[in-house]
CSV table of C-alpha atoms in Angstrom, one decimal:
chain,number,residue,atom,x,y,z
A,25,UNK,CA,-84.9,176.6,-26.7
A,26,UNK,CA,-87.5,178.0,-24.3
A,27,UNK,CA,-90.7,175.9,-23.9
A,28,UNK,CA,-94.0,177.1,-22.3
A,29,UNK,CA,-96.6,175.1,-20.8
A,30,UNK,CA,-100.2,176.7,-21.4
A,31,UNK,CA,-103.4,174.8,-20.1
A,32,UNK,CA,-106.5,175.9,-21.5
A,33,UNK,CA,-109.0,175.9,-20.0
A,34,UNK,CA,-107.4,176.8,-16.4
A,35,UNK,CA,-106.5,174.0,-14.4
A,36,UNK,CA,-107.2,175.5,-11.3
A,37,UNK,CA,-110.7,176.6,-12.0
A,38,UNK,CA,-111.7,173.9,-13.3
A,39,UNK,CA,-111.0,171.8,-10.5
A,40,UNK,CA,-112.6,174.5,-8.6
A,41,UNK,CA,-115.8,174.5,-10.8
A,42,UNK,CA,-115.5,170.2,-10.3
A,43,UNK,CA,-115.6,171.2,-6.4
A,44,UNK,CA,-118.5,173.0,-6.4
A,45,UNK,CA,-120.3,170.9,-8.4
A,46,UNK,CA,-119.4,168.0,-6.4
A,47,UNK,CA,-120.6,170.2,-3.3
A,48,UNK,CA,-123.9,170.9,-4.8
A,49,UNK,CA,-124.3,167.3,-5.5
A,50,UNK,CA,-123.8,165.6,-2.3
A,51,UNK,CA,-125.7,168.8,-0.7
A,52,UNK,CA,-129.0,168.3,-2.9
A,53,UNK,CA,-128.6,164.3,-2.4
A,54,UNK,CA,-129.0,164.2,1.4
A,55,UNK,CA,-131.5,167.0,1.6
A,56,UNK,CA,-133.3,164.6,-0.9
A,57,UNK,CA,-132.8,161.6,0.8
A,58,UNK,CA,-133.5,162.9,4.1
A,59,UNK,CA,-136.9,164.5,2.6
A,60,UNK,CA,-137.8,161.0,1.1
A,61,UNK,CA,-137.1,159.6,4.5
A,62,UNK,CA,-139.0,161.8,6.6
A,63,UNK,CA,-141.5,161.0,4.2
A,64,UNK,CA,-141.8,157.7,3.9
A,65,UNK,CA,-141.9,157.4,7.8
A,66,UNK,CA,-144.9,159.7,8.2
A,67,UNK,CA,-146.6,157.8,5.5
A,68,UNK,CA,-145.5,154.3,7.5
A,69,UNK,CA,-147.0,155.6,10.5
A,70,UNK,CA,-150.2,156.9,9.2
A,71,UNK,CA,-151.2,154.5,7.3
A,72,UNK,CA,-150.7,151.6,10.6
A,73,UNK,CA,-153.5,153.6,11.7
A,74,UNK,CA,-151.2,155.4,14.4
A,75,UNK,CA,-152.4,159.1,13.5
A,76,UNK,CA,-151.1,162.2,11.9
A,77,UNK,CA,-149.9,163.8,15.4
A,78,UNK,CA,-147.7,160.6,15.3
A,79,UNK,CA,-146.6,160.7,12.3
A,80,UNK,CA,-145.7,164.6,13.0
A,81,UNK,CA,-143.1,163.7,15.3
A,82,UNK,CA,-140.9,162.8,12.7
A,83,UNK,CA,-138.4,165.7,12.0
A,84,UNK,CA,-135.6,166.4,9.6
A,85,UNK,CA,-132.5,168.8,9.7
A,86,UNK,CA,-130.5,169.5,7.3
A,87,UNK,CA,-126.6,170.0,7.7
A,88,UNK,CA,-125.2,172.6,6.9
A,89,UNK,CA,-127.9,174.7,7.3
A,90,UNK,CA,-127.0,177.0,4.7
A,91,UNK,CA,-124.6,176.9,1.8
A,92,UNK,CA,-123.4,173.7,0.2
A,93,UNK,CA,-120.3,170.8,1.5
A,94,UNK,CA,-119.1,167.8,0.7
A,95,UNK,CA,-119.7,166.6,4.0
A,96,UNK,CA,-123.2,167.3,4.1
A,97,UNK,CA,-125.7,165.2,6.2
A,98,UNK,CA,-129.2,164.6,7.2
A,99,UNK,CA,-130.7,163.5,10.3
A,100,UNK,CA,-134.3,162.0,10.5
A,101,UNK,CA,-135.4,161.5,14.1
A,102,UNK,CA,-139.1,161.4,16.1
A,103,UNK,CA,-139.9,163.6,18.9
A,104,UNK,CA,-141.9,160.2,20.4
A,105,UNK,CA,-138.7,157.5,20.0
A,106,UNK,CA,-140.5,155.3,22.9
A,107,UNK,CA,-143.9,155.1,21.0
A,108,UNK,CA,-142.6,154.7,17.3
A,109,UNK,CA,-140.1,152.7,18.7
A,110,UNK,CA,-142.2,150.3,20.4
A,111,UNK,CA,-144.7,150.0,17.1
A,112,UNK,CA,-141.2,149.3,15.4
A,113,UNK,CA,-139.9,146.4,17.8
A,114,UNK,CA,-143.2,145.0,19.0
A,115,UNK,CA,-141.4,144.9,21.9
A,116,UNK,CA,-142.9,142.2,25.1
A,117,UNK,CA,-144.4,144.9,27.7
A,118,UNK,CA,-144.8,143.8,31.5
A,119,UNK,CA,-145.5,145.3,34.5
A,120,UNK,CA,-142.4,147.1,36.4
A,121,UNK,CA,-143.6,145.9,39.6
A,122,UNK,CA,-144.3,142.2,38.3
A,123,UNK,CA,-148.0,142.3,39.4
A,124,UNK,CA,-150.6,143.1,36.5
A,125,UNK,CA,-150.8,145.8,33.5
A,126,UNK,CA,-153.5,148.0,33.7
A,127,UNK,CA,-155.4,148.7,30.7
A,128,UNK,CA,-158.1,151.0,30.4
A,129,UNK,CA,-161.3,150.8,28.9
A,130,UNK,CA,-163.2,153.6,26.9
A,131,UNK,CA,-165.5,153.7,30.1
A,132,UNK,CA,-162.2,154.6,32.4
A,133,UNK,CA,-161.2,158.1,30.2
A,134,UNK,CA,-157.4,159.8,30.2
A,135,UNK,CA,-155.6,161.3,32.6
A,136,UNK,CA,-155.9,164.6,33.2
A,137,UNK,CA,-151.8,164.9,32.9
A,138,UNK,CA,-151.9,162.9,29.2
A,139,UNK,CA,-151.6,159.3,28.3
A,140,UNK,CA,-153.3,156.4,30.0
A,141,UNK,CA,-155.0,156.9,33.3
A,142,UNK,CA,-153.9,154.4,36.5
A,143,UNK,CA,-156.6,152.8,38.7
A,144,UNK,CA,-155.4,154.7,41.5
A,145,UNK,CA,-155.7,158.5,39.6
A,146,UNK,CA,-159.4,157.1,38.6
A,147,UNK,CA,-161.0,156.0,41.8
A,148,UNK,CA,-159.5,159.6,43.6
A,149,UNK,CA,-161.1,161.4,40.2
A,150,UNK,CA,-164.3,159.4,40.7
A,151,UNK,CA,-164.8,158.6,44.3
A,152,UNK,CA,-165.9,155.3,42.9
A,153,UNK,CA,-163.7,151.8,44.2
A,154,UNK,CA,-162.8,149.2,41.8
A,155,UNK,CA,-163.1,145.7,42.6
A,156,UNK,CA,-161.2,143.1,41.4
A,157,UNK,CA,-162.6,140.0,39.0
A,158,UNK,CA,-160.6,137.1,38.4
A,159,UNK,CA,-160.9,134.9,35.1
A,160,UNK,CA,-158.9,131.9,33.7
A,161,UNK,CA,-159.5,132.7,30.5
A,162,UNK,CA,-158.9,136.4,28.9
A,163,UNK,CA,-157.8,139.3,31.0
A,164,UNK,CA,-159.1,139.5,34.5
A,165,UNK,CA,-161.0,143.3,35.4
A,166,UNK,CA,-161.2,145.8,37.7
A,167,UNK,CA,-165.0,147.1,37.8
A,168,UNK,CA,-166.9,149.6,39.6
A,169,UNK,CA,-170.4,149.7,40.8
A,170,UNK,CA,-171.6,153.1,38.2
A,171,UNK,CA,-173.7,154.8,35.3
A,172,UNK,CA,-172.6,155.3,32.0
A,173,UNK,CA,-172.5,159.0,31.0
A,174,UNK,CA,-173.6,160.1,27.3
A,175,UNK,CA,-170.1,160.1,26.4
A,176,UNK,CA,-169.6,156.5,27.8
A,177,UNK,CA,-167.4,156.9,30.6
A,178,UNK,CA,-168.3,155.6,34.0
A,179,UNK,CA,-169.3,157.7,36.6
A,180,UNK,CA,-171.1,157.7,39.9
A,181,UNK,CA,-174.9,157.0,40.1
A,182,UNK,CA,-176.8,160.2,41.1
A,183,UNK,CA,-180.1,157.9,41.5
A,184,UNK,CA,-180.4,157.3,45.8
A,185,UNK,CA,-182.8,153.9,44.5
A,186,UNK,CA,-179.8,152.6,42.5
A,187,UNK,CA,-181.6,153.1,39.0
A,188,UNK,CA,-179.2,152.5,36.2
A,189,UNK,CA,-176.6,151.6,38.3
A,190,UNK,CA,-174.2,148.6,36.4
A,191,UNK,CA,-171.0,146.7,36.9
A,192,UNK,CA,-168.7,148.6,34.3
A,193,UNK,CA,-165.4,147.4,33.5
A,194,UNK,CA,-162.8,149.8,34.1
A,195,UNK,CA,-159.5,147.9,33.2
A,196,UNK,CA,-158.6,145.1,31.8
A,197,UNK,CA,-155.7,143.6,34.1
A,198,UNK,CA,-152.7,141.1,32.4
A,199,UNK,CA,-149.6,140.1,33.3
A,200,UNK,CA,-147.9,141.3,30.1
A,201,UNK,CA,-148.6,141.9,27.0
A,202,UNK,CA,-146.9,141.5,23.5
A,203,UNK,CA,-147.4,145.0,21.2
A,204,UNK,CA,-147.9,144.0,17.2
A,205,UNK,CA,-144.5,145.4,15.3
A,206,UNK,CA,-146.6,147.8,13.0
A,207,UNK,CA,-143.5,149.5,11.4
A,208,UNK,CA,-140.2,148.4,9.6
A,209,UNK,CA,-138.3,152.0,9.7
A,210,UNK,CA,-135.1,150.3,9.1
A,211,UNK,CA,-136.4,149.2,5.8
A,212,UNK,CA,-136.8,152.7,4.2
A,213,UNK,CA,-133.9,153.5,6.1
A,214,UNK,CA,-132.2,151.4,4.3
A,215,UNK,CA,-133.5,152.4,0.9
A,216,UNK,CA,-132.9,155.9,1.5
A,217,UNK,CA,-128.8,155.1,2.1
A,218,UNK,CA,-128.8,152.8,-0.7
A,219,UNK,CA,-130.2,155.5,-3.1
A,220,UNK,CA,-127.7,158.4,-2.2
A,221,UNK,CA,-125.1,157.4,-4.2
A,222,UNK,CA,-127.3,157.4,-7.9
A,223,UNK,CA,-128.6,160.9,-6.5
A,224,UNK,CA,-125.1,162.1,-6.3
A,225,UNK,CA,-124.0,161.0,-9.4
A,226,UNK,CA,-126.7,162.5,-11.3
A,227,UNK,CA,-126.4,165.5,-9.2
A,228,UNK,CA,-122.8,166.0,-10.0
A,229,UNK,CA,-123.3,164.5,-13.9
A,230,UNK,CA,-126.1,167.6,-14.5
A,231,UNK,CA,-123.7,170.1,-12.8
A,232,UNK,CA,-121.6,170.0,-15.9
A,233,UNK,CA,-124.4,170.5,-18.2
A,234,UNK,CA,-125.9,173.5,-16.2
């Protein structure tokens, strides 16, 4: 007696089919997730008022970057880490050289090299000096004897009878100060990981039906 084992369909490509399905599934899941992710930490940052170029620096990659795998993965990262990640900690900011913490006023301006502008970079930009003001209570200033241009930043009076000339608070000087935690990033993080596994299964379930 001769017997003969016959599987139909084949064996091998079904498993094969089952492989790529699976591939497709956990592909199109983290692309999704990563996408929701991005996402949802642009629209975090936005809407604490923190801006669109902000929110911008959020980026996704995809891996691989073409075709499909089972060990496919996303990454979500921001091109700022230290500012989101400050907004996301709320983290207690002091001076590096233990003296005060500079903060400009609207009547100071920026830098010209971008971000916030240092007493020192002002009064060479200016030619004005800043003097110092003590207060107990509240945050103690730096002024300067000046005029208030159209666009309300401080300059030097023109005027050789000191018309218009004012006192005009330049910085607001404190020993430290305690930035409000705006964001919870981990808490979409989260969300997105817990919501992977559902996306795969569907994924892989509708393979079989495609």
């Amino acid at each position: 007696m001769k017997l003969k084992l016959e599987i139909s369909p084949d064996l091998a490509a079904l498993m094969q089919a089952e492989i790529a399905a699976g591939e497709k599934a956990v592909t199109t899941a983290m692309r999704e997730a990563g996408a929701g992710l991005k996402s949802a930490w642009r629209g975090q940052i936005t809407g604490a008022g923190l801006g669109t170029r902000l929110g911008n620096s959020i980026r996704l990659a995809t891996y691989p970057k073409g075709g499909e795998s089972m060990n496919a993965a996303a990454l979500v990262w921001s091109n700022a880490p230290v500012i989101v990640g400050a907004h996301d900690t709320g983290p207690l900011i002091r001076s590096r050289n233990g003296f005060w913490l500079a903060i400009p006023t609207p009547a100071a301006g920026k830098s010209t090299k971008g971000g916030r502008i240092t007493p020192g970079e002002w009064e060479r930009r200016t030619g004005l000096r800043l003097r110092f003001i003590y207060r107990r209570r509240g945050p103690s200033l730096l002024v300067a004897e000046g005029r208030l241009n159209s666009k309300g930043r401080a300059v030097a009076s023109r005027a050789k009878t000191g018309r218009g000339l004012t006192t005009v608070p330049i910085f607001l000087l404190v020993p430290q100060v305690k930035l409000r935690k705006r964001l919870d990033l981990a808490r979409d993080a989260e969300g997105a990981i817990d919501g992977v596994p559902g996306r795969i299964v569907a994924g892989w379930v509708a393979g079989h039906h495609n």
